Coordinates of C-alpha atoms and ligand atoms in Angstrom, one line a residue:
M38 CA 5.8 14.7 -31.6
G39 CA 5.5 18.9 -31.5
H40 CA 7.7 21.3 -32.8
Q41 CA 9.2 22.0 -28.9
T42 CA 9.4 17.9 -28.4
I43 CA 11.8 17.9 -31.6
K44 CA 13.9 21.3 -30.7
R45 CA 14.3 19.9 -27.1
G46 CA 15.7 16.4 -28.4
L47 CA 17.9 18.4 -31.2
K48 CA 19.0 20.3 -27.8
S49 CA 19.6 17.5 -25.3
A50 CA 21.6 15.4 -28.5
I51 CA 23.9 18.6 -28.9
L52 CA 24.5 18.5 -24.9
I53 CA 25.9 15.0 -24.5
G54 CA 27.3 15.3 -27.9
V55 CA 29.5 18.3 -26.1
I56 CA 29.8 15.9 -22.5
T57 CA 31.3 13.4 -24.2
F58 CA 33.7 14.7 -26.4
M59 CA 35.1 17.4 -23.1
A60 CA 35.2 13.3 -21.1
T61 CA 37.3 11.9 -24.1
A62 CA 39.4 15.4 -24.2
C63 CA 39.5 14.8 -20.7
F64 CA 40.2 11.0 -20.4
K65 CA 43.0 11.8 -22.9
D66 CA 45.2 13.9 -20.8
N67 CA 45.5 11.9 -18.0
E68 CA 46.6 9.4 -20.4
E69 CA 49.3 11.6 -21.4
D70 CA 50.2 12.1 -17.6
L71 CA 50.6 8.7 -16.7
Y72 CA 52.5 7.8 -19.7
P73 CA 54.5 11.3 -20.4
D74 CA 56.8 8.8 -23.0
N75 CA 54.0 8.9 -25.4
G76 CA 55.9 9.1 -29.0
C77 CA 59.1 8.9 -26.8
N78 CA 61.5 6.4 -26.5
T79 CA 62.4 6.5 -22.3
E80 CA 64.0 3.2 -22.5
N81 CA 67.9 2.2 -22.4
V82 CA 68.5 6.0 -22.8
S83 CA 71.3 6.7 -23.8
F84 CA 74.2 9.1 -21.9
S85 CA 76.1 9.9 -25.3
A86 CA 73.2 10.1 -27.5
T87 CA 70.5 11.2 -25.6
V88 CA 71.5 12.8 -22.5
Q89 CA 74.6 14.6 -22.9
P90 CA 74.0 16.3 -26.7
A91 CA 70.9 17.8 -25.4
I92 CA 72.8 19.2 -22.0
N93 CA 75.5 20.3 -25.2
N94 CA 72.9 22.1 -26.3
N95 CA 71.1 24.3 -23.6
C96 CA 73.7 24.7 -20.9
V97 CA 77.2 24.3 -21.4
S98 CA 77.5 27.7 -22.6
C99 CA 77.0 29.0 -19.1
H100 CA 78.3 25.7 -17.3
S101 CA 81.5 24.4 -18.2
G102 CA 84.9 25.9 -16.9
P103 CA 86.1 27.6 -14.2
G104 CA 83.5 30.2 -14.4
A105 CA 80.6 28.5 -14.3
S106 CA 77.4 30.0 -13.4
G107 CA 76.6 29.3 -9.9
G108 CA 79.3 27.2 -9.7
V109 CA 77.3 24.4 -12.1
R110 CA 79.7 22.6 -13.7
L111 CA 77.8 20.4 -16.3
G112 CA 80.6 19.4 -19.0
S113 CA 81.2 15.7 -18.5
H114 CA 79.8 12.7 -17.0
A115 CA 81.1 12.6 -14.2
E116 CA 80.4 16.5 -13.5
I117 CA 76.4 15.9 -14.9
V118 CA 76.5 13.2 -12.2
A119 CA 77.7 15.0 -9.4
A120 CA 74.9 18.7 -10.3
V121 CA 72.2 15.7 -10.3
D122 CA 73.3 13.9 -6.9
G123 CA 73.4 17.8 -5.5
G124 CA 70.1 17.4 -5.8
R125 CA 69.1 21.3 -7.4
F126 CA 69.4 19.2 -11.7
L127 CA 65.8 18.4 -11.3
G128 CA 63.8 20.8 -10.1
A129 CA 66.0 23.7 -11.7
I130 CA 65.0 21.8 -15.4
K131 CA 61.7 21.1 -14.5
H132 CA 61.0 24.4 -12.8
E133 CA 60.1 23.3 -10.0
S134 CA 59.2 26.3 -7.4
G135 CA 62.0 26.6 -4.6
F136 CA 64.6 26.1 -8.4
S137 CA 65.9 28.8 -10.2
A138 CA 64.7 27.6 -14.0
M139 CA 67.3 26.4 -16.9
P140 CA 67.8 26.8 -18.7
Q141 CA 68.1 30.5 -17.7
G142 CA 66.1 32.8 -20.4
G143 CA 65.3 29.9 -22.5
N144 CA 63.0 28.0 -23.2
K145 CA 62.3 24.5 -20.8
L146 CA 63.3 21.3 -22.7
S147 CA 60.6 19.0 -24.2
D148 CA 58.5 16.7 -21.7
C149 CA 60.0 13.8 -23.5
T150 CA 64.0 15.3 -22.8
I151 CA 62.7 15.8 -19.4
S152 CA 61.0 12.4 -19.1
Q153 CA 64.7 10.9 -21.0
I154 CA 66.7 12.5 -18.7
D155 CA 64.4 11.3 -15.3
A156 CA 65.0 7.7 -17.2
W157 CA 68.5 8.3 -17.8
I158 CA 68.4 8.5 -14.0
A159 CA 67.0 5.4 -13.0
Q160 CA 68.6 3.6 -15.1
G161 CA 71.5 4.3 -13.2
K162 CA 73.2 7.7 -14.5
L163 CA 75.3 5.4 -16.6
N164 CA 78.3 6.9 -18.9
N165 CA 76.8 4.4 -21.7
Ligands
HEC270 C1 72.1 31.6 -19.9 C2 73.3 31.1 -18.9 C3 72.6 29.2 -18.4 C4 71.8 28.9 -18.9 C5 72.1 28.3 -20.9 C6 71.9 27.5 -18.3 N1 72.1 28.0 -16.9 FE1 71.9 27.0 -15.2 N2 72.5 28.8 -13.7 C7 72.7 29.7 -14.8 C8 73.1 30.9 -13.7 C9 73.4 32.5 -13.7 C10 72.8 30.3 -12.4 C11 73.4 30.7 -10.7 C12 71.8 31.8 -10.8 C13 70.8 30.8 -9.9 O1 70.8 29.5 -9.7 O2 69.7 31.4 -11.1 C14 72.4 28.7 -13.0 C15 72.1 27.9 -12.3 C16 71.8 26.3 -12.1 C17 71.5 25.8 -11.5 C18 71.4 25.8 -9.3 C19 69.8 25.8 -9.4 C20 69.2 26.3 -8.1 O3 68.5 26.3 -8.1 O4 69.7 26.4 -6.9 C21 71.6 24.3 -11.8 C22 71.3 23.0 -11.5 C23 70.9 24.5 -13.2 N3 71.6 25.5 -13.2 C24 71.4 23.8 -14.2 C25 71.1 24.5 -15.7 C26 71.1 23.1 -16.5 C27 70.4 22.0 -16.6 C28 70.6 24.2 -18.2 C29 70.1 23.0 -19.1 C30 68.7 22.3 -19.2 C31 71.1 25.5 -17.2 N4 71.2 25.6 -16.3 C32 71.8 26.3 -18.0 C33 72.2 30.1 -15.9 C34 72.2 29.6 -17.2

């Protein structure tokens, strides 16, 4: 085996290593997309323990009382359900195009919190 052959062998080994690494990285990303609740509990999401605190901390400063921004009130279970049913809530917190990104001027809610809100909606928007 000549020096060149060894060099070429080494090159392919490195290439295979890089490809394998990239393929696994890709696989992992896809897995996270398919299961966004990795490490995030979306089973039996409680309104009072999870949804309301997230909204209290990120939204009610602007969205409560008579002067609520955009006329959107999020100060109680009934008001939050009405906002969700109004059809502008999820697009706003997911920063979808055609919606005003919320919280305005603040950081997007975490992927976990958004998944938990999705789950709470799918579980019937209970006041639990
Ligand atoms: C700093 C003030 C502020 C905060 C905090 C804030 N909002 Fe808003 N929000 C506004 C204003 C002002 C509007 C009306 C103007 C607009 O749509 O951009 C609005 C509009 C909205 C709308 C209507 C959006 C649309 O596209 O029709 C929804 C739904 C909403 N907010 C939900 C939320 C939620 C949920 C949070 C918390 C995650 C939040 N907002 C946090 C100021 C705020």
